[in-house]
XYZ file of N, CA and C in Angstrom:
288
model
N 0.853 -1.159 0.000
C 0.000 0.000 0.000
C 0.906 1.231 0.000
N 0.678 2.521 -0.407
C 1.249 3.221 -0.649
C 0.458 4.517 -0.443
N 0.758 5.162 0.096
C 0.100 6.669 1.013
C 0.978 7.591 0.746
N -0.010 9.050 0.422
C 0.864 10.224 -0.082
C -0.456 11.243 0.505
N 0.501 12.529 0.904
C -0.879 13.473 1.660
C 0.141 14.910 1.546
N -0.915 15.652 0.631
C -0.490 17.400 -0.034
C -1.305 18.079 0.600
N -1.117 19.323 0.846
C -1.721 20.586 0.980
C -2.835 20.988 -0.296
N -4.018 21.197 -0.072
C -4.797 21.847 -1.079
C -5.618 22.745 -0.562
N -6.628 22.900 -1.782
C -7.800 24.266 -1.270
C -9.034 22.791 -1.967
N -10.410 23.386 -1.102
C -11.543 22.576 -1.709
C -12.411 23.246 -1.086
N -13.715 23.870 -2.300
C -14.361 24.787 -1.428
C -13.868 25.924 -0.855
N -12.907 26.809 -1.121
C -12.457 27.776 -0.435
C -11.783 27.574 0.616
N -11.320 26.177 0.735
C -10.951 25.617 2.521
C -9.338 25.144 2.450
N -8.426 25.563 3.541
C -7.138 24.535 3.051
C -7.866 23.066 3.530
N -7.638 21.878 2.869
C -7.685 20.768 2.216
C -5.998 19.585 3.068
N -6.037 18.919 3.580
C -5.566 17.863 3.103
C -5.826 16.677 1.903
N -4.983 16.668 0.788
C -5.417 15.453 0.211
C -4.774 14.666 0.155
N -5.619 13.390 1.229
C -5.067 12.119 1.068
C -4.973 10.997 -0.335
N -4.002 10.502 -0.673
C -3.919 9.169 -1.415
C -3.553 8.080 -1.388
N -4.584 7.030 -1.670
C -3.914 5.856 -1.337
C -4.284 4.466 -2.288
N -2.871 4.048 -2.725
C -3.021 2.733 -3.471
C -3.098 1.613 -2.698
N -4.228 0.999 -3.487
C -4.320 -0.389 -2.015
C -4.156 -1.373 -3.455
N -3.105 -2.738 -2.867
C -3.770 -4.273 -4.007
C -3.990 -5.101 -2.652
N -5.042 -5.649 -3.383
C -5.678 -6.793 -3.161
C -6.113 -8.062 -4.300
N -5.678 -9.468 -3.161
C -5.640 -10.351 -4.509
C -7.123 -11.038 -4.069
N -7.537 -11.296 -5.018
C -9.237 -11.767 -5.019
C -9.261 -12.944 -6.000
N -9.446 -14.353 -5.913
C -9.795 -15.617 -6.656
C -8.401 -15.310 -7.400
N -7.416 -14.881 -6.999
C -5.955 -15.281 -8.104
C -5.679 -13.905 -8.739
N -6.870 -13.304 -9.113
C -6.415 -11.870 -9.447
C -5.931 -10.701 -8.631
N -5.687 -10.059 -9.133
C -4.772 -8.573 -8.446
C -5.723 -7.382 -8.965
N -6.191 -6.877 -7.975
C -7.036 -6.060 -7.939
C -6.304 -4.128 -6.893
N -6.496 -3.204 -8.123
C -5.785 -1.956 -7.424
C -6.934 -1.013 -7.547
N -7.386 -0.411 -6.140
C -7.879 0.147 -5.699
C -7.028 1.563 -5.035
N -7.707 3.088 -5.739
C -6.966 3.983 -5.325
C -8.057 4.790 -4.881
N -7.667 5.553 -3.664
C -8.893 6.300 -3.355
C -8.434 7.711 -2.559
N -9.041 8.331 -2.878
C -8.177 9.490 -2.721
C -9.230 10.563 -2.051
N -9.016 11.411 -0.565
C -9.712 12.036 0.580
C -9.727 13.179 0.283
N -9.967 14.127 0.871
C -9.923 15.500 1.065
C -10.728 16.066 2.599
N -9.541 16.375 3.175
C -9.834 16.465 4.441
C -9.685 18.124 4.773
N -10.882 18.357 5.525
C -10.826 19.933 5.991
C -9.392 20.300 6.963
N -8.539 21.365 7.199
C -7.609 21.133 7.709
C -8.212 21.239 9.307
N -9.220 22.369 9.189
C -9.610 23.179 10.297
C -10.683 22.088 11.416
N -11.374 21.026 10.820
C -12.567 20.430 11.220
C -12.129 19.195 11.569
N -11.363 18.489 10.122
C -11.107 17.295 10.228
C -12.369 16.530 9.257
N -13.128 17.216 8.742
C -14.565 16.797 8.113
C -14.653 16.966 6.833
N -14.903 15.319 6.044
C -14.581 14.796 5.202
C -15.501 15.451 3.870
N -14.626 16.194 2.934
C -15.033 16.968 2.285
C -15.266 16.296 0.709
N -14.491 15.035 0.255
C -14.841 14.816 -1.166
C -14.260 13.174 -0.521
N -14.407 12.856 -1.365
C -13.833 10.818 -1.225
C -14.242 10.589 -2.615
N -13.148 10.244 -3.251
C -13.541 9.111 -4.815
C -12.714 7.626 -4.701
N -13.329 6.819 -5.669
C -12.564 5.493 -5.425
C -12.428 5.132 -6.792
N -11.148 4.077 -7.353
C -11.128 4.009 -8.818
C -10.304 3.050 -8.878
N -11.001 2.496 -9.854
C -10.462 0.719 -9.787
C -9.359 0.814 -10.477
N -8.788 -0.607 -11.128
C -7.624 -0.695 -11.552
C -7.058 -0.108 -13.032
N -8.430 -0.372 -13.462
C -8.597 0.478 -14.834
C -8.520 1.730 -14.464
N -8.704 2.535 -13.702
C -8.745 3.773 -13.998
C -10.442 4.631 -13.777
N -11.383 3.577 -13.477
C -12.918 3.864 -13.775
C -12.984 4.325 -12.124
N -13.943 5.500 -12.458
C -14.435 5.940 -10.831
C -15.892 5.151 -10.942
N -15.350 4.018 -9.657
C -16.541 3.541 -8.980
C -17.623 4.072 -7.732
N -16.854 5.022 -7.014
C -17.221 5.560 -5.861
C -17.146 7.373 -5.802
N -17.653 8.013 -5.640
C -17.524 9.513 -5.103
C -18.372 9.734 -4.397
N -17.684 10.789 -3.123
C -18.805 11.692 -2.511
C -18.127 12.859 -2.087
N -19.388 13.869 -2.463
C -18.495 15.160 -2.822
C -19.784 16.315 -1.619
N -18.812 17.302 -1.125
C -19.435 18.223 -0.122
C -19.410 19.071 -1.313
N -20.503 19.936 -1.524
C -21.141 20.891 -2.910
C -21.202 22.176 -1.565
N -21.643 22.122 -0.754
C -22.122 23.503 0.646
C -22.065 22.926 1.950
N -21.221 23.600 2.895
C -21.355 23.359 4.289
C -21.081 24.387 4.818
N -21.833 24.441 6.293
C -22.100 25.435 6.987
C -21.229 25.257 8.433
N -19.704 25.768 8.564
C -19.058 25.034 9.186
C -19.587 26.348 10.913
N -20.312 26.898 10.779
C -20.475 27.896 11.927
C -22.162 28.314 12.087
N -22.706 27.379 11.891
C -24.733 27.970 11.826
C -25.040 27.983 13.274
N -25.722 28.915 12.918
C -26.615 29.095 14.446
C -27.782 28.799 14.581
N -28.036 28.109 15.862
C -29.364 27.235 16.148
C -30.038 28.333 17.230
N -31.117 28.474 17.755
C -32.133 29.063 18.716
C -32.647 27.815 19.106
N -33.614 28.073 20.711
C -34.027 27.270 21.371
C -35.074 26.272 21.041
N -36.000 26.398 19.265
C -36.860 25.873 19.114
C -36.475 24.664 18.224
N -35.043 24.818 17.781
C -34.395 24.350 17.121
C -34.377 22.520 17.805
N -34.240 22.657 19.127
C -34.082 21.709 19.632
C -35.033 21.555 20.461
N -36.205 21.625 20.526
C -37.987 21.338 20.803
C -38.405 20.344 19.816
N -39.087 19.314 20.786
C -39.464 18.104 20.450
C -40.694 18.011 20.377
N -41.686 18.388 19.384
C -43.383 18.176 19.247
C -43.602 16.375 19.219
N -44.243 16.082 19.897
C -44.321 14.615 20.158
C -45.982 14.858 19.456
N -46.388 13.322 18.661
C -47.606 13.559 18.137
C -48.445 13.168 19.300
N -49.907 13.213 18.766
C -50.744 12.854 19.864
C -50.823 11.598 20.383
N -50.704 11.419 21.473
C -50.972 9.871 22.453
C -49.431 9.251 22.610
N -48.508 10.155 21.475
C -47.011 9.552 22.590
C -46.665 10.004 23.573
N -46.131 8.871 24.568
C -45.672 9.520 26.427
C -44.379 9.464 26.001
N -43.727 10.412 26.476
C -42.214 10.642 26.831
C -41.931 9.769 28.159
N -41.092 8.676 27.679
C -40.553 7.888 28.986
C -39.112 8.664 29.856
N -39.002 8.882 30.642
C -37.356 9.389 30.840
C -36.743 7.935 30.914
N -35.358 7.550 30.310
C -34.838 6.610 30.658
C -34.309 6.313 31.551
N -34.659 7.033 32.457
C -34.025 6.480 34.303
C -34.929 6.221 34.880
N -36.131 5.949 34.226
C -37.646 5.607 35.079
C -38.046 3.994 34.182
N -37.082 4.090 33.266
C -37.641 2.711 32.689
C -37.424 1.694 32.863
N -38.496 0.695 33.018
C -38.016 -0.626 33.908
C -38.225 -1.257 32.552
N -36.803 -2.483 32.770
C -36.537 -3.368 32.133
C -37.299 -4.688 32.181
């Protein structure tokens, strides 16, 4: 396996980008898997991931398009409307 990690920008953000060649042998064949990260420097929160087989074909991506690394919540934000006829159990009252 073989690991390599640069400085970038993604999203306006400095970026770690990780890379990494993996083989794996499967029924006799040799199979190379490269997949390559992008890590926020500031968060640690995983900003793009692709994966690409031996050919060269991207099998896998996931890509951050907008994040909101500083939003602000208010108190209703975290208010729980329970529908009608559910009881709120506390879990230190619940018998097993």
């Amino acid at each position: 396996m073989t690991f390599n990690v640069v400085e970038e920008s993604f999203l306006n953000r400095p970026v770690y980008h990780f890379s990494r060649k993996k083989e794996d042998v499967f029924q006799g064949k040799t199979h190379v898997y490269l997949t390559d990260l992008w890590v926020d420097k500031k968060t640690g929160f995983l900003l793009k991931e692709t994966i690409n087989d031996n050919n060269g074909t991207q099998v896998s991506e996931y890509t951050v398009t907008k994040v909101n690394f500083n939003p602000t919540f208010n108190e209703k934000d975290f208010t729980l409307d329970l529908p009608k006829g559910v009881k709120l159990v506390e879990s230190s009252k619940k018998k097993n």
